[in-house]
CSV table of C-alpha atoms in Angstrom, one decimal:
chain,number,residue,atom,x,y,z
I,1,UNK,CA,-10.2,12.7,9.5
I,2,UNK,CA,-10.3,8.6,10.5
I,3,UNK,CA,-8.0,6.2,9.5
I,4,UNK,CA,-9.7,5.5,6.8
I,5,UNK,CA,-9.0,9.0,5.1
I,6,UNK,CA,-5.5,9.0,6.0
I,7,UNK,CA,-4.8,5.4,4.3
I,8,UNK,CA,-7.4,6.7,1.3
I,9,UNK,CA,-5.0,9.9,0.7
I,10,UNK,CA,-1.4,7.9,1.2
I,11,UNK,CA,-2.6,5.7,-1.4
I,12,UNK,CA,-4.1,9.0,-3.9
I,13,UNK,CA,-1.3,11.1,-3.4
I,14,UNK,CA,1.0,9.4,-6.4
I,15,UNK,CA,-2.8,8.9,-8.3
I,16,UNK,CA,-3.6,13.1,-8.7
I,17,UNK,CA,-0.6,13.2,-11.8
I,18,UNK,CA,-3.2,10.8,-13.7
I,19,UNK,CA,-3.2,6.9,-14.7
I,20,UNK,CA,-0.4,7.5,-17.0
I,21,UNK,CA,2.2,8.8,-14.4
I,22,UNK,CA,5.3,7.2,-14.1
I,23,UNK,CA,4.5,7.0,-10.7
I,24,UNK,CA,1.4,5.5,-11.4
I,25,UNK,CA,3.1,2.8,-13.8
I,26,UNK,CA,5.4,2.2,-10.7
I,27,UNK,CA,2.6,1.7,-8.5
I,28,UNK,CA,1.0,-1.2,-10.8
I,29,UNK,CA,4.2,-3.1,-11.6
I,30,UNK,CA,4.2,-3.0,-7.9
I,31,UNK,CA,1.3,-4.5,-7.1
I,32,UNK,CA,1.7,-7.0,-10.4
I,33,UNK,CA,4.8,-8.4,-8.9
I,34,UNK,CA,4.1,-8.9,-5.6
I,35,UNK,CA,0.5,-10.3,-5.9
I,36,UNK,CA,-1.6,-10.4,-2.5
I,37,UNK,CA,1.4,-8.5,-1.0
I,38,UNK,CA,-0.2,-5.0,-1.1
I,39,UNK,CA,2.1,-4.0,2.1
I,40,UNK,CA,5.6,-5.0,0.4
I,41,UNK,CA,4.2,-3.2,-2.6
I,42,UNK,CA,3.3,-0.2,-0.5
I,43,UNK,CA,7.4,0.2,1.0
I,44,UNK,CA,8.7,-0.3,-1.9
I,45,UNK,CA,7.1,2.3,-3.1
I,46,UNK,CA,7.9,4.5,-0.5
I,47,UNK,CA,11.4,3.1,-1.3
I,48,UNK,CA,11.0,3.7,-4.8
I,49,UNK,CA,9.9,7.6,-4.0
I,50,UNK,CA,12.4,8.2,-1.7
I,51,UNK,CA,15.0,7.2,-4.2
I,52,UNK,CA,13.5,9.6,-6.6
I,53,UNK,CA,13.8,12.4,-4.4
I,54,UNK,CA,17.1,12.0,-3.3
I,55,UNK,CA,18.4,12.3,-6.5
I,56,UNK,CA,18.5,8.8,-8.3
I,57,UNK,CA,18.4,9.8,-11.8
I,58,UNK,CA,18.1,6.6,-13.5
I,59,UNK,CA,15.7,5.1,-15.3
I,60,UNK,CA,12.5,4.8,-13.7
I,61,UNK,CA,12.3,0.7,-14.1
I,62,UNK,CA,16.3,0.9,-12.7
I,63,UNK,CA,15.3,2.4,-9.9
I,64,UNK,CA,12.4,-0.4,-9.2
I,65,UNK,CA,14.9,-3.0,-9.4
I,66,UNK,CA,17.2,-1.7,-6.4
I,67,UNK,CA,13.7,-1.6,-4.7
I,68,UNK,CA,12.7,-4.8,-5.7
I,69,UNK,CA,15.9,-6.4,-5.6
I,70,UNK,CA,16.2,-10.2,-4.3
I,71,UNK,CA,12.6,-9.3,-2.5
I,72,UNK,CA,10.6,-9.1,-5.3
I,73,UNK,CA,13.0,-9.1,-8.4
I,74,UNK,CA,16.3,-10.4,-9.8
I,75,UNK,CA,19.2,-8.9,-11.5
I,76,UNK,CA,21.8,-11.5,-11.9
I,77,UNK,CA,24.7,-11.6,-14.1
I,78,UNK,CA,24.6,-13.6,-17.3
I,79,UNK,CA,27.2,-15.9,-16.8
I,80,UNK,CA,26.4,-16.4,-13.0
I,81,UNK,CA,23.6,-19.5,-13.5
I,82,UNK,CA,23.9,-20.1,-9.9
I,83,UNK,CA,22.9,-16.3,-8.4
I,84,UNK,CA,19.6,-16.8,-10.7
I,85,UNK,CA,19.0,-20.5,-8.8
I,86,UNK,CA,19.4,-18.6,-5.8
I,87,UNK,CA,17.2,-15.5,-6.3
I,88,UNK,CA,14.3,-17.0,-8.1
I,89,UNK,CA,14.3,-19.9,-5.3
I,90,UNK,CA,14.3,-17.4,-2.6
I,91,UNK,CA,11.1,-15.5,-5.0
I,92,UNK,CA,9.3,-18.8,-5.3
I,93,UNK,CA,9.4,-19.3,-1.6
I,94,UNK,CA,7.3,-16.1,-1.1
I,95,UNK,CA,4.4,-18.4,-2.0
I,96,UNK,CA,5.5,-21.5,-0.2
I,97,UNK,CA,6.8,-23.3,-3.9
I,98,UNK,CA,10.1,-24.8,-4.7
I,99,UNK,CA,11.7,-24.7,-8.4
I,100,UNK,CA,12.2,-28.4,-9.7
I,101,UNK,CA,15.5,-27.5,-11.8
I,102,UNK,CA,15.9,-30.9,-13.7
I,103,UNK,CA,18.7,-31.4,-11.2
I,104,UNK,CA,20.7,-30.8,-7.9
I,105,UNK,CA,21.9,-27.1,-7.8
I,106,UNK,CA,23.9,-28.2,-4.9
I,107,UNK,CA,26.4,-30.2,-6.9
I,108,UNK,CA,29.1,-28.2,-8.5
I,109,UNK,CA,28.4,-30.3,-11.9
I,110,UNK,CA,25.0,-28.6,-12.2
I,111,UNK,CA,25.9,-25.8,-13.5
I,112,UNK,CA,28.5,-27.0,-16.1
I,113,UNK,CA,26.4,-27.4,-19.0
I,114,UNK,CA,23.4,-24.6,-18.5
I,115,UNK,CA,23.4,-20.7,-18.6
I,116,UNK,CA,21.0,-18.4,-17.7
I,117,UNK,CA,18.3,-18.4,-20.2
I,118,UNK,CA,18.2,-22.2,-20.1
I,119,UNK,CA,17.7,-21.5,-16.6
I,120,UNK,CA,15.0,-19.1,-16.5
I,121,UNK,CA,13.5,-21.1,-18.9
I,122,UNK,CA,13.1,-24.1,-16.5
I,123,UNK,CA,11.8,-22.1,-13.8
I,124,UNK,CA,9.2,-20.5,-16.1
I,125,UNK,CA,8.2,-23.8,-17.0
I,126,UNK,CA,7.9,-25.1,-13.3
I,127,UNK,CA,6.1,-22.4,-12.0
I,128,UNK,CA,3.5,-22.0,-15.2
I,129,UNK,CA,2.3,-25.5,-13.5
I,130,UNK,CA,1.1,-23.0,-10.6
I,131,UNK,CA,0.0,-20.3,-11.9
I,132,UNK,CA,2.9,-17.9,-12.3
I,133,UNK,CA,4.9,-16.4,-14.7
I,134,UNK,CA,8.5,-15.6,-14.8
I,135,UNK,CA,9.6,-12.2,-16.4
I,136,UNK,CA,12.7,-11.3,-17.8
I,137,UNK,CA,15.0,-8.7,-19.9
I,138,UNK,CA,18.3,-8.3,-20.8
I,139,UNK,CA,19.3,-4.4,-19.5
I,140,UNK,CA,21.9,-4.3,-22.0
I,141,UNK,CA,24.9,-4.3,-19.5
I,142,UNK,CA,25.3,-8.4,-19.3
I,143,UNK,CA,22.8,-8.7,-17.2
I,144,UNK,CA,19.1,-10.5,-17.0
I,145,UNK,CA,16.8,-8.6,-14.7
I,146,UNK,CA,13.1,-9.7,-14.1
I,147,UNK,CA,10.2,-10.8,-11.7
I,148,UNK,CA,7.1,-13.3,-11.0
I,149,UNK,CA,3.4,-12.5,-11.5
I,150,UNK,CA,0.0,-14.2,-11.5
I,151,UNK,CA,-0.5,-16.1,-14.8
I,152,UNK,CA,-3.9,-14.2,-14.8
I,153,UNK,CA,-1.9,-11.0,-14.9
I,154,UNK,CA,0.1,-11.6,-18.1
I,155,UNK,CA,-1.6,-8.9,-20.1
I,156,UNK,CA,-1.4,-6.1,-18.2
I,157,UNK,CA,2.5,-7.3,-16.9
I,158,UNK,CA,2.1,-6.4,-20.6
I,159,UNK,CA,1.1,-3.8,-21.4
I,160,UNK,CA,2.4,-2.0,-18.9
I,161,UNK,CA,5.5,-2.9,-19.5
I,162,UNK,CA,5.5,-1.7,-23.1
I,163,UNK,CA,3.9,1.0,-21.9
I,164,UNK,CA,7.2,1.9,-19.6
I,165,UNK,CA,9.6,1.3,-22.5
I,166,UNK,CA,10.4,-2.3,-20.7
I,167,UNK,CA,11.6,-5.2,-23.2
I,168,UNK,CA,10.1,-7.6,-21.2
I,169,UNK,CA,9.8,-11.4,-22.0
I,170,UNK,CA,8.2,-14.8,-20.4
I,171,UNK,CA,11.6,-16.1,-19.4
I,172,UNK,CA,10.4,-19.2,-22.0
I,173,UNK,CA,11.0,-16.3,-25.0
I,174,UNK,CA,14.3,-15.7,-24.0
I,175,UNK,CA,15.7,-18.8,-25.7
């Protein structure tokens, strides 16, 4: 066996259950959301499995986002603007870009009159000019969770997603 084999099986082993596996779904939001990042995909994945095995009953798409968390994700509170500002500036820097927010997140009075959807809503819009897409959903706990992807990836981020039970939105729909 080369190197070659031993990648070829790491990357099969989750694959044998067949294409519609939750760990197969797990494996292409993974590589969705962290586009020409196979590596981060790949431990956060392993993260993702471990997880599973020691005992982490929640729902599949939970358990992605304490993977993903800050790294590839968010999961902000709904009334906490600035934690969003700070997460999806911190994703956007993955790929060298900085969020144009229509106005200094630095000063206090910023985030007086805007919430979270507004919010996600003008990061959607700033980064559509380059090619990405912000995702969102609303967990159902007060919370907005979501990612980025390629634009070019919108249909399967999709699809999938329905196809994982995932109410997911372009953070413009959540308005």
């Amino acid at each position: 066996m080369n190197a070659y084999d031993d990648d070829d099986d790491h990357e099969r082993d989750f694959d044998d259950a067949g294409e519609d596996s939750v760990e197969a779904q797990v494996w292409r939001l993974l590589l969705l959301i962290n586009p020409g990042d196979e590596e981060t995909a790949l431990q956060q994945f392993a993260a993702y499995r471990d997880a599973v095995q020691a005992g982490d009953e929640g729902d599949p798409v939970e358990v992605v986002g304490r993977v993903i968390d800050w790294r590839s994700g968010f999961y902000v509170d709904a009334q906490d603007p600035r934690s969003l500002v700070q997460a999806l500036d911190e994703l956007a820097a993955r790929w060298s870009l900085a969020i144009d927010w229509d106005g200094e997140p630095d000063d206090e009075e910023f985030f007086e009159d805007t919430d979270v959807a507004a919010l996600l809503a003008v990061a959607g819009d700033r980064l559509a000019e380059f090619g990405y897409v912000v995702w969102a959903w609303e967990p159902g706990d007060g919370t907005f969770a979501g990612w980025i992807t390629l634009a070019r990836d919108s249909e399967p981020m999709r699809e999938l997603a329905a196809a994982m039970g995932i109410g997911l939105r372009t953070a413009g729909e959540l308005g």
